[in-house]
Amino acid sequence: MEYSNLIGEIAKAHINYVDIAKRLGITRDTLRAKITGKSSFTVEEAFAIKNEFFPNCQFEQLFARPA
């Protein structure tokens, strides 16, 4: 399942997926696979996204997935 809150926050902040991917050292396609739940974020990747792009968001909310 996808990370709906993360997708929404990226859109709200007008952040480009390429910018996030570059920071993580992965391709845009790999980032999309992770955001859509086809593959998993590492703990380090998740914290890097939260800390660098969304410092004012709560980690648990940003990376919440539907039950």
XYZ file of N, CA, C and O in Angstrom:
268
model
N 0.836 -1.186 0.000
C 0.000 0.000 0.000
C 0.878 1.247 0.000
O 1.955 1.240 0.563
N 0.361 2.249 -0.611
C 1.152 3.475 -0.748
C 1.132 4.323 0.519
O 0.297 4.139 1.399
N 2.074 5.243 0.560
C 2.189 6.198 1.658
C 1.411 7.455 1.268
O 1.980 8.435 0.788
N 0.111 7.429 1.480
C -0.771 8.525 1.058
C -0.396 9.864 1.678
O -0.417 10.893 0.996
N -0.069 9.856 2.964
C 0.277 11.115 3.637
C 1.568 11.693 3.067
O 1.673 12.908 2.865
N 2.541 10.844 2.815
C 3.804 11.305 2.231
C 3.565 11.887 0.844
O 4.069 12.966 0.523
N 2.777 11.201 0.040
C 2.453 11.695 -1.304
C 1.783 13.060 -1.212
O 2.122 13.986 -1.951
N 0.842 13.197 -0.289
C 0.150 14.476 -0.117
C 1.071 15.596 0.325
O 0.978 16.716 -0.178
N 1.967 15.300 1.260
C 2.898 16.326 1.741
C 3.885 16.742 0.643
O 4.234 17.919 0.532
N 4.324 15.796 -0.147
C 5.222 16.112 -1.273
C 4.509 17.046 -2.240
O 5.084 18.043 -2.686
N 3.261 16.735 -2.553
C 2.484 17.579 -3.470
C 2.250 18.966 -2.884
O 2.427 19.977 -3.576
N 1.869 19.016 -1.603
C 1.609 20.309 -0.941
C 2.831 21.207 -0.941
O 2.723 22.416 -1.102
N 3.997 20.599 -0.736
C 5.233 21.375 -0.648
C 5.869 21.619 -2.021
O 6.902 22.278 -2.102
N 5.249 21.097 -3.069
C 5.778 21.242 -4.432
C 7.217 20.733 -4.530
O 8.070 21.370 -5.153
N 7.466 19.603 -3.908
C 8.802 19.000 -3.946
C 8.839 18.004 -5.092
O 7.891 17.235 -5.305
N 9.922 18.032 -5.821
C 10.110 17.146 -6.957
C 10.641 15.799 -6.480
O 11.556 15.749 -5.662
N 10.084 14.710 -6.998
C 10.558 13.376 -6.632
C 12.043 13.211 -6.939
O 12.746 12.507 -6.221
N 12.505 13.852 -7.985
C 13.924 13.751 -8.351
C 14.801 14.323 -7.243
O 15.850 13.754 -6.927
N 14.378 15.407 -6.615
C 15.159 16.003 -5.529
C 15.268 15.059 -4.337
O 16.335 14.920 -3.738
N 14.165 14.410 -3.998
C 14.199 13.455 -2.890
C 15.081 12.264 -3.267
O 15.919 11.824 -2.478
N 14.900 11.754 -4.472
C 15.682 10.603 -4.933
C 17.175 10.905 -4.915
O 17.979 10.075 -4.475
N 17.547 12.094 -5.385
C 18.970 12.476 -5.380
C 19.521 12.472 -3.964
O 20.622 11.994 -3.723
N 18.767 13.019 -3.015
C 19.228 13.052 -1.621
C 19.433 11.646 -1.070
O 20.354 11.391 -0.308
N 18.572 10.725 -1.499
C 18.662 9.353 -1.013
C 19.672 8.511 -1.792
O 19.992 7.403 -1.379
N 20.114 9.026 -2.938
C 21.056 8.275 -3.763
C 20.389 7.144 -4.526
O 21.011 6.106 -4.782
N 19.126 7.351 -4.903
C 18.380 6.364 -5.668
C 17.759 7.047 -6.881
O 17.779 8.268 -6.987
N 17.194 6.268 -7.784
C 16.539 6.852 -8.949
C 15.118 7.285 -8.603
O 14.543 6.836 -7.604
N 14.555 8.112 -9.461
C 13.169 8.546 -9.292
C 12.243 7.336 -9.339
O 11.291 7.231 -8.558
N 12.522 6.397 -10.230
C 11.683 5.203 -10.334
C 11.732 4.356 -9.065
O 10.716 3.802 -8.635
N 12.909 4.245 -8.473
C 13.039 3.505 -7.217
C 12.261 4.211 -6.117
O 11.569 3.559 -5.323
N 12.340 5.540 -6.064
C 11.573 6.296 -5.075
C 10.090 6.055 -5.268
O 9.363 5.809 -4.305
N 9.615 6.092 -6.498
C 8.191 5.859 -6.755
C 7.778 4.459 -6.316
O 6.694 4.267 -5.776
N 8.646 3.488 -6.539
C 8.336 2.115 -6.097
C 8.198 2.057 -4.581
O 7.331 1.366 -4.048
N 9.026 2.813 -3.887
C 8.974 2.829 -2.421
C 7.731 3.567 -1.934
O 7.042 3.112 -1.020
N 7.418 4.698 -2.542
C 6.257 5.487 -2.130
C 4.952 4.731 -2.397
O 4.008 4.834 -1.621
N 4.924 3.960 -3.473
C 3.695 3.229 -3.802
C 3.627 1.863 -3.125
O 2.669 1.126 -3.318
N 4.644 1.525 -2.334
C 4.612 0.289 -1.566
C 5.088 -0.941 -2.303
O 4.980 -2.054 -1.798
N 5.633 -0.761 -3.494
C 6.145 -1.909 -4.247
C 7.482 -2.376 -3.704
O 7.905 -3.491 -3.951
N 8.160 -1.493 -2.979
C 9.382 -1.847 -2.264
C 9.403 -1.023 -0.987
O 8.535 -0.181 -0.771
N 10.356 -1.285 -0.122
C 10.358 -0.662 1.205
C 11.438 0.406 1.353
O 12.509 0.290 0.767
N 11.127 1.413 2.162
C 12.126 2.393 2.562
C 13.014 1.767 3.633
O 12.532 1.000 4.466
N 14.290 2.138 3.635
C 15.122 1.794 4.776
C 14.803 2.806 5.872
O 14.233 3.874 5.603
N 15.165 2.481 7.080
C 14.957 3.412 8.195
C 15.707 4.708 7.909
O 15.179 5.807 8.123
N 16.922 4.585 7.401
C 17.741 5.770 7.103
C 17.076 6.654 6.049
O 17.078 7.883 6.156
N 16.506 6.036 5.014
C 15.824 6.805 3.966
C 14.611 7.533 4.529
O 14.408 8.720 4.239
N 13.824 6.842 5.321
C 12.623 7.454 5.888
C 12.984 8.646 6.774
O 12.364 9.714 6.671
N 13.986 8.489 7.626
C 14.386 9.602 8.484
C 14.998 10.746 7.685
O 14.791 11.919 8.013
N 15.727 10.440 6.623
C 16.295 11.496 5.778
C 15.181 12.316 5.132
O 15.245 13.552 5.096
N 14.157 11.657 4.630
C 13.023 12.369 4.022
C 12.342 13.246 5.062
O 12.086 14.439 4.820
N 12.053 12.683 6.206
C 11.377 13.445 7.257
C 12.209 14.633 7.714
O 11.737 15.760 7.766
N 13.473 14.388 8.035
C 14.322 15.435 8.606
C 14.675 16.528 7.609
O 14.735 17.701 7.973
N 14.912 16.184 6.368
C 15.366 17.174 5.392
C 14.247 17.873 4.631
O 14.394 19.027 4.246
N 13.148 17.164 4.400
C 12.085 17.756 3.591
C 10.842 18.122 4.405
O 10.100 19.020 4.031
N 10.607 17.419 5.515
C 9.392 17.644 6.300
C 9.696 17.691 7.797
O 9.132 16.924 8.590
N 10.565 18.609 8.225
C 10.959 18.642 9.641
C 9.812 18.963 10.588
O 9.877 18.637 11.772
N 8.756 19.570 10.084
C 7.634 19.944 10.945
C 6.520 18.898 10.978
O 5.512 19.098 11.649
N 6.693 17.802 10.249
C 5.697 16.724 10.239
C 6.098 15.648 11.236
O 7.276 15.408 11.459
N 5.113 14.994 11.800
C 5.392 13.879 12.692
C 5.718 12.648 11.841
O 5.016 12.344 10.873
N 6.774 11.965 12.218
C 7.236 10.800 11.469
C 6.116 9.765 11.303
O 5.885 9.255 10.206
N 5.428 9.468 12.391
C 4.390 8.443 12.369
C 3.263 8.784 11.407
O 2.701 7.905 10.756
N 2.914 10.059 11.315
C 1.862 10.461 10.403
C 2.348 10.454 8.963
O 1.654 10.007 8.061
N 3.550 10.946 8.755
C 4.107 11.031 7.407
C 4.203 9.652 6.765
O 3.905 9.488 5.583
N 4.607 8.653 7.537
C 4.807 7.315 7.001
C 3.710 6.325 7.408
O 3.889 5.120 7.301
N 2.545 6.851 7.817
C 1.428 5.974 8.154
C 0.898 5.317 6.882
O 0.890 5.906 5.810
N 0.510 4.058 7.046
C -0.095 3.325 5.932
C -1.455 2.819 6.380
O -1.631 2.452 7.532
N -2.411 2.777 5.456
C -3.743 2.279 5.824
C -3.670 0.857 6.356
O -2.869 0.053 5.881
N -4.492 0.566 7.329
C -4.501 -0.775 7.936
C -5.150 -1.799 7.019
O -5.862 -1.547 6.148
